[in-house]
Amino acid sequence: MKILVTGYTGQLGYDVVREGKKRGLDMIGIGQKELDITKEKDVQTFIQELKPDAIVHCAAYTAVDQAEDQKEICWNVNVNGTKYLAEAAKEVNAKFMFISTDYVYKGEGTTPFVETDPADPINYYGYTKYESEKVVQSLLNDLFIVRISWVFGINGNNFIKTMLRLAETHDELNVVGDQIGSPTYTFDLAKLLIDMIQTDKYGIYQATNEGFCSWAEFAEEIFKQSGKQVKVNTITTEEYPTKAVRPKNSRMSKQKLVDNGFKPLRPWKEALEHYLNELKIEV
């Protein structure tokens, strides 16, 4: 099976390619240097020549705060780029997997969202991801949409790397404690995505590591497992203002994975332990 993965230079794309290669699949990972997905003709030509059996679309504009000021760029990458890839996938009859986000939800209440709950994004990044979901659904039948959250992986920047870096110069940190969600380890997620793309169990899914926590609780566990003596002060969202509004409830149900015979990801604390070992940090 020949699988094209966009966003190879990012956290998830890197691990999807790595996992597929482990299984002997023909994996082609590309970044912006290899293909500018905002150029329609370039996308068409590239896909026509490659003729992949499947496309796992991980590439995205993900600078959530910056997106509020760079709306045109964000839209061009997230919506137009996704549209061009989906159209090209249709032409060569390739399966298509679009990686989406918990930010498509408004994020109110405390109940985990299910895939059929109405989307109502509260920041521009989330809005573009939801618009992309709608575009691919209007174009394709052989389609997976996978909503993920709080991603961390070996390749690229993330919350864990930031916390560990700050721990070198701080013995106390203020971290938001009223946004609740699930960390997602790309090493684990990649296994699920490769499993999924080899089936025809199409639809919208949600995939994160098991369990919920706040950012503050996440930070505390990072320091605990990595042996860093850093005190975490829990603050409110309002005490840490950002340009883009964040949902306070990013809990997502993963029951649909189980219902369709897919194995849920391990608990996030176990995933964190594996990741810290992967980073070669003594735990």
mmCIF file of C-alpha atoms in Angstrom:
data_model
loop_
_atom_site.group_PDB
_atom_site.id
_atom_site.type_symbol
_atom_site.label_atom_id
_atom_site.label_comp_id
_atom_site.label_asym_id
_atom_site.label_seq_id
_atom_site.Cartn_x
_atom_site.Cartn_y
_atom_site.Cartn_z
ATOM 1 C CA MET A 1 0.000 0.000 0.000
ATOM 2 C CA LYS A 2 1.396 3.388 -1.028
ATOM 3 C CA ILE A 3 0.541 6.069 1.529
ATOM 4 C CA LEU A 4 1.289 9.773 1.117
ATOM 5 C CA VAL A 5 1.655 11.693 4.378
ATOM 6 C CA THR A 6 1.575 15.499 4.386
ATOM 7 C CA GLY A 7 3.131 17.442 7.251
ATOM 8 C CA TYR A 8 6.061 15.031 7.508
ATOM 9 C CA THR A 9 8.188 17.733 9.160
ATOM 10 C CA GLY A 10 5.675 17.988 12.032
ATOM 11 C CA GLN A 11 5.086 15.784 15.054
ATOM 12 C CA LEU A 12 2.325 13.527 13.762
ATOM 13 C CA GLY A 13 3.347 13.232 10.111
ATOM 14 C CA TYR A 14 6.819 12.129 11.166
ATOM 15 C CA ASP A 15 5.484 9.343 13.386
ATOM 16 C CA VAL A 16 2.891 8.166 10.851
ATOM 17 C CA VAL A 17 5.629 7.683 8.258
ATOM 18 C CA ARG A 18 7.867 5.993 10.827
ATOM 19 C CA GLU A 19 5.110 3.584 11.900
ATOM 20 C CA GLY A 20 4.093 2.739 8.330
ATOM 21 C CA LYS A 21 7.693 1.961 7.355
ATOM 22 C CA LYS A 22 8.003 -0.358 10.367
ATOM 23 C CA ARG A 23 5.107 -2.345 8.894
ATOM 24 C CA GLY A 24 6.636 -2.515 5.441
ATOM 25 C CA LEU A 25 4.242 -0.073 3.813
ATOM 26 C CA ASP A 26 5.342 2.256 1.019
ATOM 27 C CA MET A 27 5.371 5.563 2.913
ATOM 28 C CA ILE A 28 6.013 8.922 1.234
ATOM 29 C CA GLY A 29 6.359 11.807 3.689
ATOM 30 C CA ILE A 30 6.331 15.361 2.356
ATOM 31 C CA GLY A 31 6.681 18.827 3.822
ATOM 32 C CA GLN A 32 6.190 22.287 2.373
ATOM 33 C CA LYS A 33 9.502 22.085 0.487
ATOM 34 C CA GLU A 34 8.290 19.074 -1.486
ATOM 35 C CA LEU A 35 4.766 20.386 -2.122
ATOM 36 C CA ASP A 36 3.016 23.686 -1.436
ATOM 37 C CA ILE A 37 -0.535 22.450 -0.844
ATOM 38 C CA THR A 38 -1.958 25.948 -1.419
ATOM 39 C CA LYS A 39 -1.073 25.689 -5.134
ATOM 40 C CA GLU A 40 -3.908 23.778 -6.787
ATOM 41 C CA LYS A 41 -2.139 22.795 -10.010
ATOM 42 C CA ASP A 42 0.978 21.652 -8.161
ATOM 43 C CA VAL A 43 -1.156 19.434 -5.927
ATOM 44 C CA GLN A 44 -3.009 17.928 -8.895
ATOM 45 C CA THR A 45 0.210 17.190 -10.773
ATOM 46 C CA PHE A 46 1.960 15.733 -7.720
ATOM 47 C CA ILE A 47 -0.902 13.367 -6.843
ATOM 48 C CA GLN A 48 -1.492 12.345 -10.470
ATOM 49 C CA GLU A 49 2.163 11.353 -10.830
ATOM 50 C CA LEU A 50 2.433 9.613 -7.454
ATOM 51 C CA LYS A 51 -0.976 7.862 -7.542
ATOM 52 C CA PRO A 52 -1.050 6.943 -3.834
ATOM 53 C CA ASP A 53 -3.523 4.402 -2.482
ATOM 54 C CA ALA A 54 -4.182 6.681 0.482
ATOM 55 C CA ILE A 55 -3.404 10.185 1.744
ATOM 56 C CA VAL A 56 -2.991 10.967 5.437
ATOM 57 C CA HIS A 57 -3.287 14.743 5.623
ATOM 58 C CA CYS A 58 -1.436 15.936 8.735
ATOM 59 C CA ALA A 59 -0.186 19.275 7.354
ATOM 60 C CA ALA A 60 -1.893 22.353 8.775
ATOM 61 C CA TYR A 61 -1.457 25.929 9.899
ATOM 62 C CA THR A 62 -1.507 25.362 13.674
ATOM 63 C CA ALA A 63 -0.299 28.660 15.183
ATOM 64 C CA VAL A 64 -3.577 29.204 17.024
ATOM 65 C CA ASP A 65 -2.946 32.746 18.300
ATOM 66 C CA GLN A 66 -1.188 33.907 15.133
ATOM 67 C CA ALA A 67 -4.144 32.679 13.090
ATOM 68 C CA GLU A 68 -6.290 35.470 14.540
ATOM 69 C CA ASP A 69 -4.068 37.954 12.681
ATOM 70 C CA GLN A 70 -3.094 35.814 9.691
ATOM 71 C CA LYS A 71 -6.554 34.672 8.698
ATOM 72 C CA GLU A 72 -5.922 34.571 4.969
ATOM 73 C CA ILE A 73 -2.780 32.449 5.329
ATOM 74 C CA CYS A 74 -4.503 30.126 7.807
ATOM 75 C CA TRP A 75 -7.532 29.701 5.510
ATOM 76 C CA ASN A 76 -5.339 29.123 2.473
ATOM 77 C CA VAL A 77 -3.390 26.303 4.126
ATOM 78 C CA ASN A 78 -6.128 24.675 6.189
ATOM 79 C CA VAL A 79 -9.149 24.969 3.911
ATOM 80 C CA ASN A 80 -7.877 25.505 0.371
ATOM 81 C CA GLY A 81 -4.927 23.137 0.793
ATOM 82 C CA THR A 82 -7.188 20.429 2.183
ATOM 83 C CA LYS A 83 -9.702 20.963 -0.640
ATOM 84 C CA TYR A 84 -7.034 20.632 -3.335
ATOM 85 C CA LEU A 85 -5.693 17.427 -1.777
ATOM 86 C CA ALA A 86 -9.176 15.939 -1.407
ATOM 87 C CA GLU A 87 -10.007 16.727 -5.029
ATOM 88 C CA ALA A 88 -6.744 15.178 -6.179
ATOM 89 C CA ALA A 89 -7.399 12.104 -4.007
ATOM 90 C CA LYS A 90 -10.772 11.681 -5.674
ATOM 91 C CA GLU A 91 -9.174 11.802 -9.123
ATOM 92 C CA VAL A 92 -6.839 8.892 -8.355
ATOM 93 C CA ASN A 93 -9.362 7.035 -6.168
ATOM 94 C CA ALA A 94 -7.214 7.286 -3.029
ATOM 95 C CA LYS A 95 -8.523 6.941 0.504
ATOM 96 C CA PHE A 96 -8.312 10.217 2.414
ATOM 97 C CA MET A 97 -7.657 10.825 6.098
ATOM 98 C CA PHE A 98 -7.999 14.357 7.454
ATOM 99 C CA ILE A 99 -6.564 15.178 10.867
ATOM 100 C CA SER A 100 -8.836 17.589 12.730
ATOM 101 C CA THR A 101 -9.010 18.994 16.248
ATOM 102 C CA ASP A 102 -10.932 19.324 19.498
ATOM 103 C CA TYR A 103 -11.078 23.041 18.659
ATOM 104 C CA VAL A 104 -14.048 22.437 16.362
ATOM 105 C CA TYR A 105 -16.162 22.382 19.547
ATOM 106 C CA LYS A 106 -17.227 25.367 21.609
ATOM 107 C CA GLY A 107 -15.837 23.671 24.694
ATOM 108 C CA GLU A 108 -18.531 24.362 27.272
ATOM 109 C CA GLY A 109 -19.729 22.051 30.052
ATOM 110 C CA THR A 110 -17.934 19.005 31.429
ATOM 111 C CA THR A 111 -19.343 16.156 29.329
ATOM 112 C CA PRO A 112 -17.052 14.536 26.745
ATOM 113 C CA PHE A 113 -18.047 15.457 23.203
ATOM 114 C CA VAL A 114 -19.165 12.737 20.800
ATOM 115 C CA GLU A 115 -18.580 12.913 17.055
ATOM 116 C CA THR A 116 -22.180 13.851 16.328
ATOM 117 C CA ASP A 117 -22.251 16.834 18.698
ATOM 118 C CA PRO A 118 -22.614 20.151 16.865
ATOM 119 C CA ALA A 119 -19.370 21.904 16.028
ATOM 120 C CA ASP A 120 -19.140 25.549 17.087
ATOM 121 C CA PRO A 121 -15.506 26.707 17.057
ATOM 122 C CA ILE A 122 -14.558 29.727 19.171
ATOM 123 C CA ASN A 123 -11.260 30.632 17.481
ATOM 124 C CA TYR A 124 -10.240 31.100 13.858
ATOM 125 C CA TYR A 125 -7.972 28.077 13.720
ATOM 126 C CA GLY A 126 -10.835 25.847 14.914
ATOM 127 C CA TYR A 127 -13.152 27.508 12.404
ATOM 128 C CA THR A 128 -10.820 26.678 9.491
ATOM 129 C CA LYS A 129 -10.480 23.077 10.630
ATOM 130 C CA TYR A 130 -14.244 22.666 10.804
ATOM 131 C CA GLU A 131 -14.670 24.265 7.382
ATOM 132 C CA SER A 132 -12.076 21.787 6.091
ATOM 133 C CA GLU A 133 -14.067 18.898 7.567
ATOM 134 C CA LYS A 134 -17.131 20.092 5.677
ATOM 135 C CA VAL A 135 -15.202 20.487 2.423
ATOM 136 C CA VAL A 136 -13.785 16.961 2.452
ATOM 137 C CA GLN A 137 -17.163 15.480 3.391
ATOM 138 C CA SER A 138 -18.757 17.246 0.423
ATOM 139 C CA LEU A 139 -16.121 15.834 -1.951
ATOM 140 C CA LEU A 140 -15.410 12.304 -0.756
ATOM 141 C CA ASN A 141 -16.995 9.090 0.435
ATOM 142 C CA ASP A 142 -13.854 7.085 1.250
ATOM 143 C CA LEU A 143 -12.994 9.426 4.069
ATOM 144 C CA PHE A 144 -11.685 9.422 7.617
ATOM 145 C CA ILE A 145 -11.804 12.511 9.838
ATOM 146 C CA VAL A 146 -9.848 12.087 13.071
ATOM 147 C CA ARG A 147 -10.143 14.739 15.777
ATOM 148 C CA ILE A 148 -7.174 14.907 18.130
ATOM 149 C CA SER A 149 -5.965 17.198 20.933
ATOM 150 C CA TRP A 150 -2.934 18.315 22.960
ATOM 151 C CA VAL A 151 -0.408 16.630 20.687
ATOM 152 C CA PHE A 152 3.147 15.708 21.650
ATOM 153 C CA GLY A 153 5.791 13.821 19.687
ATOM 154 C CA ILE A 154 9.525 13.451 19.209
ATOM 155 C CA ASN A 155 9.705 15.696 16.136
ATOM 156 C CA GLY A 156 8.829 19.347 16.748
ATOM 157 C CA ASN A 157 7.768 21.544 19.628
ATOM 158 C CA ASN A 158 5.107 20.818 22.219
ATOM 159 C CA PHE A 159 3.948 21.523 25.778
ATOM 160 C CA ILE A 160 6.210 18.886 27.344
ATOM 161 C CA LYS A 161 9.358 20.228 25.703
ATOM 162 C CA THR A 162 8.359 23.749 26.755
ATOM 163 C CA MET A 163 7.833 22.679 30.388
ATOM 164 C CA LEU A 164 11.167 20.851 30.500
ATOM 165 C CA ARG A 165 12.940 23.856 29.022
ATOM 166 C CA LEU A 166 11.325 26.218 31.530
ATOM 167 C CA ALA A 167 12.248 23.855 34.369
ATOM 168 C CA GLU A 168 15.908 24.619 33.664
ATOM 169 C CA THR A 169 15.453 28.250 34.718
ATOM 170 C CA HIS A 170 12.324 28.251 36.939
ATOM 171 C CA ASP A 171 11.453 26.558 40.209
ATOM 172 C CA GLU A 172 7.868 27.809 40.024
ATOM 173 C CA LEU A 173 5.446 28.135 37.088
ATOM 174 C CA ASN A 174 1.888 29.380 36.583
ATOM 175 C CA VAL A 175 -0.155 26.973 34.440
ATOM 176 C CA VAL A 176 -3.809 27.096 33.414
ATOM 177 C CA GLY A 177 -5.949 24.679 35.418
ATOM 178 C CA ASP A 178 -9.480 25.193 34.054
ATOM 179 C CA GLN A 179 -8.960 23.837 30.528
ATOM 180 C CA ILE A 180 -9.533 20.089 30.576
ATOM 181 C CA GLY A 181 -8.606 17.658 27.818
ATOM 182 C CA SER A 182 -6.465 14.673 26.863
ATOM 183 C CA PRO A 183 -2.828 14.646 25.781
ATOM 184 C CA THR A 184 -2.169 12.737 22.547
ATOM 185 C CA TYR A 185 1.152 10.979 21.928
ATOM 186 C CA THR A 186 1.861 10.855 18.206
ATOM 187 C CA PHE A 187 3.806 7.583 18.595
ATOM 188 C CA ASP A 188 0.583 5.928 19.831
ATOM 189 C CA LEU A 189 -1.753 7.808 17.498
ATOM 190 C CA ALA A 190 0.319 6.851 14.437
ATOM 191 C CA LYS A 191 -0.308 3.147 15.127
ATOM 192 C CA LEU A 192 -4.050 3.747 15.206
ATOM 193 C CA LEU A 193 -4.025 5.828 12.022
ATOM 194 C CA ILE A 194 -2.068 3.180 10.123
ATOM 195 C CA ASP A 195 -4.493 0.522 11.385
ATOM 196 C CA MET A 196 -7.435 2.679 10.357
ATOM 197 C CA ILE A 197 -6.270 3.665 6.868
ATOM 198 C CA GLN A 198 -5.980 -0.019 5.946
ATOM 199 C CA THR A 199 -9.707 -0.542 6.600
ATOM 200 C CA ASP A 200 -12.875 0.796 4.994
ATOM 201 C CA LYS A 201 -14.430 1.813 8.336
ATOM 202 C CA TYR A 202 -14.874 5.398 7.156
ATOM 203 C CA GLY A 203 -16.300 8.256 9.225
ATOM 204 C CA ILE A 204 -15.511 10.818 11.912
ATOM 205 C CA TYR A 205 -13.479 9.575 14.884
ATOM 206 C CA GLN A 206 -11.883 11.055 17.981
ATOM 207 C CA ALA A 207 -8.516 9.796 19.137
ATOM 208 C CA THR A 208 -6.457 10.820 22.157
ATOM 209 C CA ASN A 209 -4.675 8.974 24.911
ATOM 210 C CA GLU A 210 -7.035 7.787 27.634
ATOM 211 C CA GLY A 211 -7.864 9.949 30.645
ATOM 212 C CA PHE A 212 -8.462 13.653 31.188
ATOM 213 C CA CYS A 213 -6.390 16.353 32.903
ATOM 214 C CA SER A 214 -5.869 20.093 33.034
ATOM 215 C CA TRP A 215 -2.744 21.743 31.637
ATOM 216 C CA ALA A 216 -1.605 22.304 35.231
ATOM 217 C CA GLU A 217 -2.057 18.607 36.081
ATOM 218 C CA PHE A 218 -0.223 17.708 32.885
ATOM 219 C CA ALA A 219 2.673 19.972 33.908
ATOM 220 C CA GLU A 220 2.788 18.469 37.418
ATOM 221 C CA GLU A 221 3.018 14.951 35.979
ATOM 222 C CA ILE A 222 5.764 16.013 33.552
ATOM 223 C CA PHE A 223 7.863 17.358 36.424
ATOM 224 C CA LYS A 224 7.095 14.378 38.646
ATOM 225 C CA GLN A 225 8.127 11.819 36.029
ATOM 226 C CA SER A 226 11.208 13.733 34.889
ATOM 227 C CA GLY A 227 12.377 14.394 38.456
ATOM 228 C CA LYS A 228 12.217 18.189 38.168
ATOM 229 C CA GLN A 229 11.606 20.178 41.345
ATOM 230 C CA VAL A 230 9.167 22.755 39.985
ATOM 231 C CA LYS A 231 6.129 24.046 41.826
ATOM 232 C CA VAL A 232 3.038 24.442 39.608
ATOM 233 C CA ASN A 233 0.630 27.247 40.519
ATOM 234 C CA THR A 234 -2.802 26.649 39.038
ATOM 235 C CA ILE A 235 -4.291 29.748 37.402
ATOM 236 C CA THR A 236 -7.470 30.457 35.445
ATOM 237 C CA THR A 237 -7.767 30.991 31.703
ATOM 238 C CA GLU A 238 -8.642 34.623 32.442
ATOM 239 C CA GLU A 239 -5.338 35.044 34.293
ATOM 240 C CA TYR A 240 -3.436 33.904 31.202
ATOM 241 C CA PRO A 241 -4.988 35.880 28.343
ATOM 242 C CA THR A 242 -4.236 34.761 24.777
ATOM 243 C CA LYS A 243 -5.238 36.256 21.445
ATOM 244 C CA ALA A 244 -7.286 33.177 20.501
ATOM 245 C CA VAL A 245 -9.946 31.915 22.884
ATOM 246 C CA ARG A 246 -9.386 28.319 24.036
ATOM 247 C CA PRO A 247 -12.165 25.843 24.844
ATOM 248 C CA LYS A 248 -12.309 24.963 28.539
ATOM 249 C CA ASN A 249 -13.808 21.554 27.859
ATOM 250 C CA SER A 250 -11.775 19.552 25.349
ATOM 251 C CA ARG A 251 -12.910 16.167 26.638
ATOM 252 C CA MET A 252 -13.755 13.859 23.744
ATOM 253 C CA SER A 253 -15.362 10.428 23.807
ATOM 254 C CA LYS A 254 -13.405 7.665 22.050
ATOM 255 C CA GLN A 255 -16.192 5.086 22.241
ATOM 256 C CA LYS A 256 -16.577 5.046 18.458
ATOM 257 C CA LEU A 257 -13.059 3.613 18.127
ATOM 258 C CA VAL A 258 -14.044 0.675 20.335
ATOM 259 C CA ASP A 259 -17.371 0.222 18.539
ATOM 260 C CA ASN A 260 -15.506 -0.120 15.233
ATOM 261 C CA GLY A 261 -12.941 -2.582 16.523
ATOM 262 C CA PHE A 262 -10.021 -0.198 16.974
ATOM 263 C CA LYS A 263 -7.839 -0.338 20.068
ATOM 264 C CA PRO A 264 -7.969 2.817 22.229
ATOM 265 C CA LEU A 265 -4.684 4.546 23.027
ATOM 266 C CA ARG A 266 -3.040 3.834 26.391
ATOM 267 C CA PRO A 267 -3.517 6.179 29.398
ATOM 268 C CA TRP A 268 -1.751 9.502 28.942
ATOM 269 C CA LYS A 269 0.502 9.059 31.996
ATOM 270 C CA GLU A 270 1.899 5.840 30.519
ATOM 271 C CA ALA A 271 2.343 7.582 27.172
ATOM 272 C CA LEU A 272 4.212 10.410 28.899
ATOM 273 C CA GLU A 273 6.581 7.931 30.548
ATOM 274 C CA HIS A 274 7.359 6.337 27.182
ATOM 275 C CA TYR A 275 7.854 9.760 25.606
ATOM 276 C CA LEU A 276 10.258 10.955 28.296
ATOM 277 C CA ASN A 277 12.308 7.791 27.706
ATOM 278 C CA GLU A 278 12.167 8.527 23.989
ATOM 279 C CA LEU A 279 13.559 11.970 24.732
ATOM 280 C CA LYS A 280 16.295 10.199 26.748
ATOM 281 C CA ILE A 281 15.323 11.896 29.962
ATOM 282 C CA GLU A 282 16.014 9.912 33.071
ATOM 283 C CA VAL A 283 12.799 8.920 34.839
#
